[in-house]
CSV table of C-alpha atoms in Angstrom, one decimal:
chain,number,residue,atom,x,y,z
A,209,UNK,CA,79.0,394.1,103.4
A,210,UNK,CA,82.6,393.1,103.5
A,211,UNK,CA,83.2,389.7,101.8
A,212,UNK,CA,86.7,388.3,101.9
A,213,UNK,CA,87.3,385.0,100.3
A,214,UNK,CA,90.9,385.0,101.6
A,215,UNK,CA,93.7,383.1,99.9
A,216,UNK,CA,93.6,379.4,99.2
A,217,UNK,CA,93.6,377.0,102.1
A,218,UNK,CA,96.4,374.9,100.5
A,219,UNK,CA,98.8,377.7,101.4
A,220,UNK,CA,98.0,377.3,105.1
A,221,UNK,CA,98.3,373.5,104.8
A,222,UNK,CA,101.7,373.8,103.2
A,223,UNK,CA,102.9,376.2,105.9
A,224,UNK,CA,101.8,373.7,108.6
A,225,UNK,CA,103.5,370.9,106.9
A,226,UNK,CA,106.7,372.8,106.7
A,227,UNK,CA,106.7,374.0,110.3
A,228,UNK,CA,106.1,370.5,111.6
A,229,UNK,CA,108.7,368.8,109.2
A,230,UNK,CA,110.7,366.2,111.1
A,231,UNK,CA,114.1,367.7,111.9
A,232,UNK,CA,116.3,364.8,111.2
A,233,UNK,CA,115.1,364.2,107.7
A,234,UNK,CA,117.8,366.6,106.7
A,235,UNK,CA,120.7,364.4,107.6
A,236,UNK,CA,121.3,365.1,111.3
A,237,UNK,CA,121.0,361.7,112.9
A,238,UNK,CA,120.0,360.9,116.4
A,239,UNK,CA,122.6,359.2,118.7
A,240,UNK,CA,122.5,355.4,118.6
A,241,UNK,CA,121.8,353.3,121.6
A,242,UNK,CA,124.7,350.8,121.8
A,243,UNK,CA,124.3,347.3,122.9
A,244,UNK,CA,125.0,346.5,126.6
A,245,UNK,CA,128.4,344.9,127.2
A,246,UNK,CA,127.4,341.8,129.1
A,247,UNK,CA,130.7,341.7,130.9
A,248,UNK,CA,131.0,345.4,131.8
A,249,UNK,CA,128.9,348.3,130.7
A,250,UNK,CA,131.0,351.2,129.5
A,251,UNK,CA,130.1,354.6,131.0
A,252,UNK,CA,128.9,357.2,128.4
A,253,UNK,CA,130.1,360.8,128.5
A,254,UNK,CA,127.4,363.0,129.9
A,255,UNK,CA,128.1,366.0,127.6
A,256,UNK,CA,128.8,364.1,124.4
A,257,UNK,CA,126.7,365.4,121.4
A,258,UNK,CA,125.6,363.1,118.6
A,259,UNK,CA,128.1,362.9,115.7
A,260,UNK,CA,127.1,365.2,112.9
A,261,UNK,CA,126.3,363.5,109.6
A,262,UNK,CA,126.0,366.4,107.1
A,263,UNK,CA,124.1,369.6,106.3
A,264,UNK,CA,121.9,370.7,109.2
A,265,UNK,CA,122.0,371.8,112.8
A,266,UNK,CA,124.7,370.3,115.1
A,267,UNK,CA,124.1,370.1,118.9
A,268,UNK,CA,127.0,371.3,121.0
A,269,UNK,CA,126.3,369.1,124.0
A,270,UNK,CA,124.2,366.1,125.0
A,271,UNK,CA,122.1,368.3,127.3
A,272,UNK,CA,121.2,370.6,124.4
A,273,UNK,CA,120.4,367.7,122.2
A,274,UNK,CA,118.2,366.0,124.9
A,275,UNK,CA,116.4,369.3,125.5
A,276,UNK,CA,115.6,369.7,121.9
A,277,UNK,CA,114.4,366.2,121.3
A,278,UNK,CA,112.1,366.4,124.3
A,279,UNK,CA,110.6,369.6,122.9
A,280,UNK,CA,110.2,368.0,119.5
A,281,UNK,CA,108.5,365.0,121.0
A,282,UNK,CA,106.1,367.4,122.8
A,283,UNK,CA,105.3,369.1,119.5
A,284,UNK,CA,104.5,365.8,117.8
A,285,UNK,CA,102.5,364.4,120.7
A,286,UNK,CA,99.0,363.4,119.5
A,287,UNK,CA,96.0,365.1,121.1
A,288,UNK,CA,92.7,363.3,121.6
A,289,UNK,CA,90.6,366.5,121.7
A,290,UNK,CA,90.8,370.3,121.5
A,291,UNK,CA,91.5,370.7,125.2
A,292,UNK,CA,94.5,368.4,125.0
A,293,UNK,CA,95.7,370.1,121.9
A,294,UNK,CA,95.7,373.4,123.7
A,295,UNK,CA,97.6,371.9,126.6
A,296,UNK,CA,100.2,370.6,124.2
A,297,UNK,CA,100.5,374.0,122.6
A,298,UNK,CA,101.0,375.7,126.0
A,299,UNK,CA,103.6,373.2,127.0
A,300,UNK,CA,105.4,373.6,123.6
A,301,UNK,CA,105.6,377.3,124.1
A,302,UNK,CA,107.0,376.9,127.6
A,303,UNK,CA,109.6,374.3,126.4
A,304,UNK,CA,110.6,376.3,123.3
A,305,UNK,CA,111.1,379.6,125.3
A,306,UNK,CA,113.1,377.8,128.0
A,307,UNK,CA,115.2,376.2,125.3
A,308,UNK,CA,116.0,379.5,123.6
A,309,UNK,CA,116.7,381.1,126.9
A,310,UNK,CA,119.2,378.4,127.9
A,311,UNK,CA,120.8,377.8,124.5
A,312,UNK,CA,120.5,381.2,122.6
A,313,UNK,CA,123.2,380.4,120.1
A,314,UNK,CA,122.0,376.8,119.4
A,315,UNK,CA,121.6,375.8,115.8
A,316,UNK,CA,118.3,374.4,116.8
A,317,UNK,CA,116.9,377.8,117.9
A,318,UNK,CA,115.3,378.3,114.5
A,319,UNK,CA,113.2,375.2,115.1
A,320,UNK,CA,112.3,376.3,118.6
A,321,UNK,CA,111.0,379.6,117.3
A,322,UNK,CA,109.1,377.8,114.5
A,323,UNK,CA,107.4,375.5,117.1
A,324,UNK,CA,106.3,378.6,118.9
A,325,UNK,CA,104.7,380.0,115.7
A,326,UNK,CA,102.4,377.0,115.4
A,327,UNK,CA,101.7,376.7,119.1
A,328,UNK,CA,100.7,380.4,119.5
A,329,UNK,CA,98.5,380.0,116.4
A,330,UNK,CA,96.8,377.1,118.0
A,331,UNK,CA,96.3,379.2,121.2
A,332,UNK,CA,94.7,382.0,119.2
A,333,UNK,CA,97.5,384.5,119.9
A,334,UNK,CA,98.3,386.0,116.5
A,335,UNK,CA,100.6,388.8,117.8
A,336,UNK,CA,102.8,386.3,119.7
A,337,UNK,CA,102.8,384.0,116.7
A,338,UNK,CA,103.9,386.9,114.4
A,339,UNK,CA,106.7,387.8,116.8
A,340,UNK,CA,107.9,384.2,116.9
A,341,UNK,CA,107.7,383.9,113.1
A,342,UNK,CA,109.9,387.0,112.7
A,343,UNK,CA,112.5,385.4,115.1
A,344,UNK,CA,112.2,382.1,113.2
A,345,UNK,CA,112.8,383.9,109.9
A,346,UNK,CA,115.9,385.7,111.2
A,347,UNK,CA,117.3,382.5,112.8
A,348,UNK,CA,116.7,380.4,109.7
A,349,UNK,CA,118.4,383.0,107.4
A,350,UNK,CA,121.4,383.3,109.8
A,351,UNK,CA,121.8,379.5,110.0
A,352,UNK,CA,121.7,379.2,106.2
A,353,UNK,CA,124.4,381.9,105.9
A,354,UNK,CA,126.4,379.9,108.5
A,355,UNK,CA,126.1,376.7,106.4
A,356,UNK,CA,127.1,378.5,103.2
A,357,UNK,CA,130.1,380.1,104.9
A,358,UNK,CA,131.2,376.7,106.2
A,359,UNK,CA,130.7,375.1,102.8
A,360,UNK,CA,132.8,377.8,101.2
A,361,UNK,CA,135.6,377.3,103.8
A,362,UNK,CA,135.5,373.6,103.3
A,363,UNK,CA,135.8,373.9,99.6
A,364,UNK,CA,139.2,375.5,100.1
A,365,UNK,CA,140.6,372.6,102.1
A,366,UNK,CA,142.8,370.1,100.5
A,367,UNK,CA,142.4,366.4,101.1
A,368,UNK,CA,145.4,366.5,103.3
A,369,UNK,CA,143.8,369.3,105.4
A,370,UNK,CA,140.7,367.3,105.8
A,371,UNK,CA,142.6,364.2,106.8
A,372,UNK,CA,144.5,366.2,109.5
A,373,UNK,CA,141.2,367.6,110.8
A,374,UNK,CA,139.7,364.2,110.9
A,375,UNK,CA,142.6,363.0,113.0
A,376,UNK,CA,142.0,365.8,115.5
A,377,UNK,CA,138.2,365.2,115.6
A,378,UNK,CA,136.7,362.1,114.1
A,379,UNK,CA,133.3,363.8,114.0
A,380,UNK,CA,134.5,366.5,111.6
A,381,UNK,CA,132.0,367.2,108.8
A,382,UNK,CA,132.8,368.9,105.5
A,383,UNK,CA,130.0,370.5,103.6
A,384,UNK,CA,129.7,370.4,99.8
A,385,UNK,CA,127.4,373.0,98.2
A,386,UNK,CA,126.9,370.7,95.2
A,387,UNK,CA,125.9,367.6,97.2
A,388,UNK,CA,122.2,366.6,97.0
A,389,UNK,CA,122.0,366.6,100.8
A,390,UNK,CA,123.2,370.2,101.1
A,391,UNK,CA,121.0,371.4,98.3
A,392,UNK,CA,118.0,369.6,99.8
A,393,UNK,CA,118.6,371.2,103.2
A,394,UNK,CA,118.9,374.7,101.7
A,395,UNK,CA,115.7,374.2,99.6
A,396,UNK,CA,113.8,373.1,102.7
A,397,UNK,CA,115.1,376.2,104.5
A,398,UNK,CA,113.9,378.4,101.8
A,399,UNK,CA,110.4,376.8,101.9
A,400,UNK,CA,110.4,377.1,105.7
A,401,UNK,CA,111.1,380.9,105.4
A,402,UNK,CA,108.4,381.3,102.8
A,403,UNK,CA,105.9,379.4,105.1
A,404,UNK,CA,106.9,381.7,108.0
A,405,UNK,CA,106.2,384.8,105.8
A,406,UNK,CA,102.8,383.3,105.0
A,407,UNK,CA,102.3,382.8,108.8
A,408,UNK,CA,103.1,386.5,109.5
A,409,UNK,CA,100.7,387.7,106.7
A,410,UNK,CA,98.0,385.3,108.0
A,411,UNK,CA,98.5,386.7,111.5
A,412,UNK,CA,98.0,390.3,110.4
A,413,UNK,CA,95.0,389.1,108.4
A,414,UNK,CA,93.5,387.8,111.7
A,415,UNK,CA,94.3,391.2,113.3
A,416,UNK,CA,92.6,393.0,110.3
A,417,UNK,CA,95.8,395.0,109.7
A,418,UNK,CA,95.8,395.3,105.9
A,419,UNK,CA,98.8,397.7,105.8
A,420,UNK,CA,101.1,395.3,107.7
A,421,UNK,CA,99.8,392.4,105.6
A,422,UNK,CA,100.9,394.3,102.5
A,423,UNK,CA,104.2,395.2,104.0
A,424,UNK,CA,105.0,391.6,104.8
A,425,UNK,CA,103.7,390.4,101.4
A,426,UNK,CA,106.2,392.7,99.7
A,427,UNK,CA,108.9,391.4,102.0
A,428,UNK,CA,108.1,387.9,101.0
A,429,UNK,CA,108.2,388.8,97.3
A,430,UNK,CA,111.5,390.4,97.9
A,431,UNK,CA,112.7,387.1,99.3
A,432,UNK,CA,111.3,385.1,96.4
A,433,UNK,CA,109.6,387.1,93.6
A,434,UNK,CA,108.0,384.2,91.9
A,435,UNK,CA,106.5,382.5,94.9
A,436,UNK,CA,102.9,381.5,93.9
A,437,UNK,CA,101.6,381.5,97.5
A,438,UNK,CA,102.6,385.1,98.1
A,439,UNK,CA,101.5,386.3,94.7
A,440,UNK,CA,98.1,384.7,95.3
A,441,UNK,CA,97.7,386.1,98.8
A,442,UNK,CA,98.9,389.6,98.2
A,443,UNK,CA,96.9,390.2,95.0
A,444,UNK,CA,93.8,388.8,96.8
A,445,UNK,CA,94.2,391.1,99.8
A,446,UNK,CA,94.6,394.1,97.5
A,447,UNK,CA,91.5,393.2,95.6
A,448,UNK,CA,89.4,392.5,98.6
A,449,UNK,CA,90.5,395.6,100.6
A,450,UNK,CA,91.0,398.5,98.1
A,451,UNK,CA,91.8,402.0,99.3
A,452,UNK,CA,88.8,404.4,99.6
A,453,UNK,CA,90.7,407.2,97.8
A,454,UNK,CA,90.0,406.7,94.0
A,455,UNK,CA,93.5,407.7,92.9
A,456,UNK,CA,95.1,405.4,95.4
A,457,UNK,CA,92.6,402.7,94.5
A,458,UNK,CA,93.6,402.8,90.8
A,459,UNK,CA,97.3,402.7,91.7
A,460,UNK,CA,96.7,399.7,94.0
A,461,UNK,CA,94.6,397.8,91.5
A,462,UNK,CA,97.3,398.3,88.9
A,463,UNK,CA,99.8,396.6,91.2
A,464,UNK,CA,97.3,393.9,92.2
A,465,UNK,CA,96.7,393.2,88.5
A,466,UNK,CA,100.5,392.7,87.9
A,467,UNK,CA,100.7,390.3,90.8
A,468,UNK,CA,97.6,388.3,89.8
A,469,UNK,CA,98.8,388.1,86.2
A,470,UNK,CA,102.2,386.9,87.4
A,471,UNK,CA,100.5,384.3,89.6
A,472,UNK,CA,98.5,383.0,86.7
A,473,UNK,CA,101.7,382.8,84.6
A,474,UNK,CA,103.4,380.8,87.3
A,475,UNK,CA,100.4,378.5,87.8
A,476,UNK,CA,100.9,375.9,85.0
A,477,UNK,CA,104.5,375.3,86.0
A,478,UNK,CA,103.5,375.0,89.7
A,479,UNK,CA,100.8,372.5,89.0
A,480,UNK,CA,103.2,370.5,86.8
A,481,UNK,CA,105.9,370.5,89.4
A,482,UNK,CA,106.4,368.3,92.5
A,483,UNK,CA,104.5,370.7,94.9
A,484,UNK,CA,101.5,371.0,92.6
A,485,UNK,CA,101.5,367.3,91.7
A,486,UNK,CA,101.1,366.4,95.4
A,487,UNK,CA,97.9,368.5,95.7
A,488,UNK,CA,94.6,366.8,95.5
A,489,UNK,CA,92.4,367.7,92.6
A,490,UNK,CA,90.1,369.8,94.7
A,491,UNK,CA,93.0,371.9,95.9
A,492,UNK,CA,94.2,372.4,92.4
A,493,UNK,CA,90.7,373.5,91.3
A,494,UNK,CA,90.4,375.8,94.4
A,495,UNK,CA,93.8,377.5,93.5
A,496,UNK,CA,92.8,378.0,89.9
A,497,UNK,CA,89.5,379.4,90.8
A,498,UNK,CA,91.0,381.7,93.5
A,499,UNK,CA,93.4,383.3,91.0
A,500,UNK,CA,90.8,383.9,88.4
A,501,UNK,CA,88.4,385.2,91.0
A,502,UNK,CA,91.0,387.7,92.2
A,503,UNK,CA,91.8,389.0,88.7
A,504,UNK,CA,88.0,389.2,88.1
A,505,UNK,CA,87.6,391.3,91.2
A,506,UNK,CA,90.5,393.6,90.2
A,507,UNK,CA,88.9,394.1,86.8
A,508,UNK,CA,85.6,394.9,88.5
A,509,UNK,CA,87.3,397.6,90.6
A,510,UNK,CA,88.8,399.0,87.3
A,511,UNK,CA,85.3,398.9,85.6
A,512,UNK,CA,86.7,396.5,83.0
A,513,UNK,CA,83.4,394.7,83.1
A,514,UNK,CA,83.8,392.3,80.1
A,515,UNK,CA,87.2,391.1,81.4
A,516,UNK,CA,85.8,390.8,84.9
A,517,UNK,CA,82.9,388.7,83.8
A,518,UNK,CA,85.2,386.4,81.8
A,519,UNK,CA,87.5,385.8,84.8
A,520,UNK,CA,84.6,385.1,87.2
A,521,UNK,CA,83.2,382.6,84.6
A,522,UNK,CA,86.6,380.9,84.4
A,523,UNK,CA,86.7,380.8,88.2
A,524,UNK,CA,83.3,379.1,88.6
A,525,UNK,CA,84.1,376.7,85.8
A,526,UNK,CA,87.0,375.5,88.0
A,527,UNK,CA,85.0,375.6,91.2
A,528,UNK,CA,81.2,375.6,90.4
A,529,UNK,CA,80.0,375.7,94.0
A,530,UNK,CA,81.5,379.0,95.2
A,531,UNK,CA,78.8,381.4,96.2
A,532,UNK,CA,81.0,384.5,96.5
A,533,UNK,CA,82.2,384.2,92.9
A,534,UNK,CA,78.6,384.0,91.7
A,535,UNK,CA,77.8,387.1,93.8
A,536,UNK,CA,80.7,389.1,92.4
A,537,UNK,CA,79.8,387.9,88.9
A,538,UNK,CA,76.2,389.1,89.5
A,539,UNK,CA,77.5,392.6,90.5
A,540,UNK,CA,79.6,392.8,87.3
A,541,UNK,CA,76.5,391.9,85.2
A,542,UNK,CA,74.4,394.5,87.0
A,543,UNK,CA,77.0,397.2,86.3
A,544,UNK,CA,77.1,396.0,82.7
A,545,UNK,CA,73.3,396.2,82.4
A,546,UNK,CA,73.0,392.5,81.8
A,547,UNK,CA,70.1,392.0,84.2
A,548,UNK,CA,69.0,388.5,83.2
A,549,UNK,CA,72.6,387.1,83.6
A,550,UNK,CA,72.9,389.0,86.9
A,551,UNK,CA,69.7,387.4,88.2
A,552,UNK,CA,70.9,383.9,87.4
A,553,UNK,CA,74.3,384.4,89.0
A,554,UNK,CA,72.8,386.0,92.1
A,555,UNK,CA,70.2,383.2,92.3
A,556,UNK,CA,73.1,380.6,92.3
A,557,UNK,CA,74.8,382.6,95.0
A,558,UNK,CA,71.7,382.6,97.2
A,559,UNK,CA,71.1,378.9,96.5
A,560,UNK,CA,74.6,378.1,97.7
A,561,UNK,CA,74.2,380.2,100.8
A,562,UNK,CA,77.3,381.3,102.6
A,563,UNK,CA,78.4,384.8,103.7
A,564,UNK,CA,77.3,386.4,100.4
A,565,UNK,CA,73.7,385.1,100.6
A,566,UNK,CA,72.1,388.2,102.2
A,567,UNK,CA,73.7,390.6,99.8
A,568,UNK,CA,73.0,388.5,96.8
A,569,UNK,CA,69.3,388.1,97.8
A,570,UNK,CA,68.8,391.8,98.3
A,571,UNK,CA,70.1,392.6,94.8
A,572,UNK,CA,68.2,389.7,93.2
A,573,UNK,CA,65.0,390.8,94.9
A,574,UNK,CA,65.3,394.3,93.3
A,575,UNK,CA,66.0,392.9,89.9
A,576,UNK,CA,63.2,390.3,90.2
A,577,UNK,CA,60.7,393.0,91.3
A,578,UNK,CA,61.7,395.2,88.4
A,579,UNK,CA,61.1,392.4,85.9
A,580,UNK,CA,58.1,390.7,87.4
A,581,UNK,CA,56.4,393.5,89.4
A,582,UNK,CA,56.1,391.0,92.3
A,583,UNK,CA,58.2,388.7,94.5
A,584,UNK,CA,55.9,385.8,93.8
A,585,UNK,CA,57.9,382.8,92.5
A,586,UNK,CA,61.3,384.1,93.6
A,587,UNK,CA,62.1,381.0,95.7
A,588,UNK,CA,61.3,378.8,92.7
A,589,UNK,CA,63.6,381.0,90.6
A,590,UNK,CA,66.4,380.5,93.1
A,591,UNK,CA,65.9,376.7,93.0
A,592,UNK,CA,65.9,376.8,89.2
A,593,UNK,CA,69.2,378.8,89.2
A,594,UNK,CA,70.7,376.4,91.6
A,595,UNK,CA,69.8,373.4,89.4
A,596,UNK,CA,71.9,375.0,86.6
A,597,UNK,CA,75.1,375.0,88.7
A,598,UNK,CA,77.9,373.0,87.0
A,599,UNK,CA,76.1,372.8,83.7
């Protein structure tokens, strides 16, 4: 039986939040609708782009801007049911691909690719979503490099140079790396890239392609070595899907242990920071439980039974209603010849049901028979074990 808890759901929620973040929150403003001149309405230039306001993408024409805002409006359109949501996703893909084809060098291409990631995910097309995410990562990194290069160039301009440029083009913008707006935009870009990495890893998880999941997990860590999402996901995947070769397994578990330990080291700072503070209590408990569960499973693979039991107990203390953790704890107790503790943990797993119920029941039945010479009373035993959950 293959039981995979997967990584915490808060990571997915974070990714969805980032990929749907309103574009103009970063400082790029939409064009204003001027009042009508009651005597004579002045004609508006058809190719005029909105005036740039700071760090962020700049449209090169009104047509480009209008095409992007129409696409963004489609992305944000509410759907009354699943059929309508799928229709929105299909329309989003069509609009995003048309936009990229018509404006391949647009600053907004990174958002178009990101919209495709979410839309293909909604349509159940992980391969297409992965490809879009790779393009979105590349476009986001390149645009960030473009912003940094402009800020470096602007830093070399004198006030006189800037004044001269303003006279030539009143919409000229000068970027300052130290400004809160620039730093906020670059921080959002980093978070978006990390969310896209998570999307790629999640896509390969859907495709049951563990090697590619690992490859992209290591790429994500190369981008940001202390990212808690990636550390949690990668260590969990390694623990849940160990190599069959014993030597390779031990090597893999050593790396997984390093990642899980690092994740647990990062956890207090994360929970105390702005991202952690915004999580509901249940999500914090789920994350804490997930990390300890992962380390417990790694120790179980390494036959470090006492340490494994302790980590699983810490996990269920944070999240008492998780049947898989009780199942794994029961296995650790069996291997450690602690049959009474094993029976109680397995009874709790059966009581809570879920994907581990059948496996937990089979092992519990064997232990119960060995101890009582009969299956009589096993259902009452399960109920009694369930009554102790959370105590």
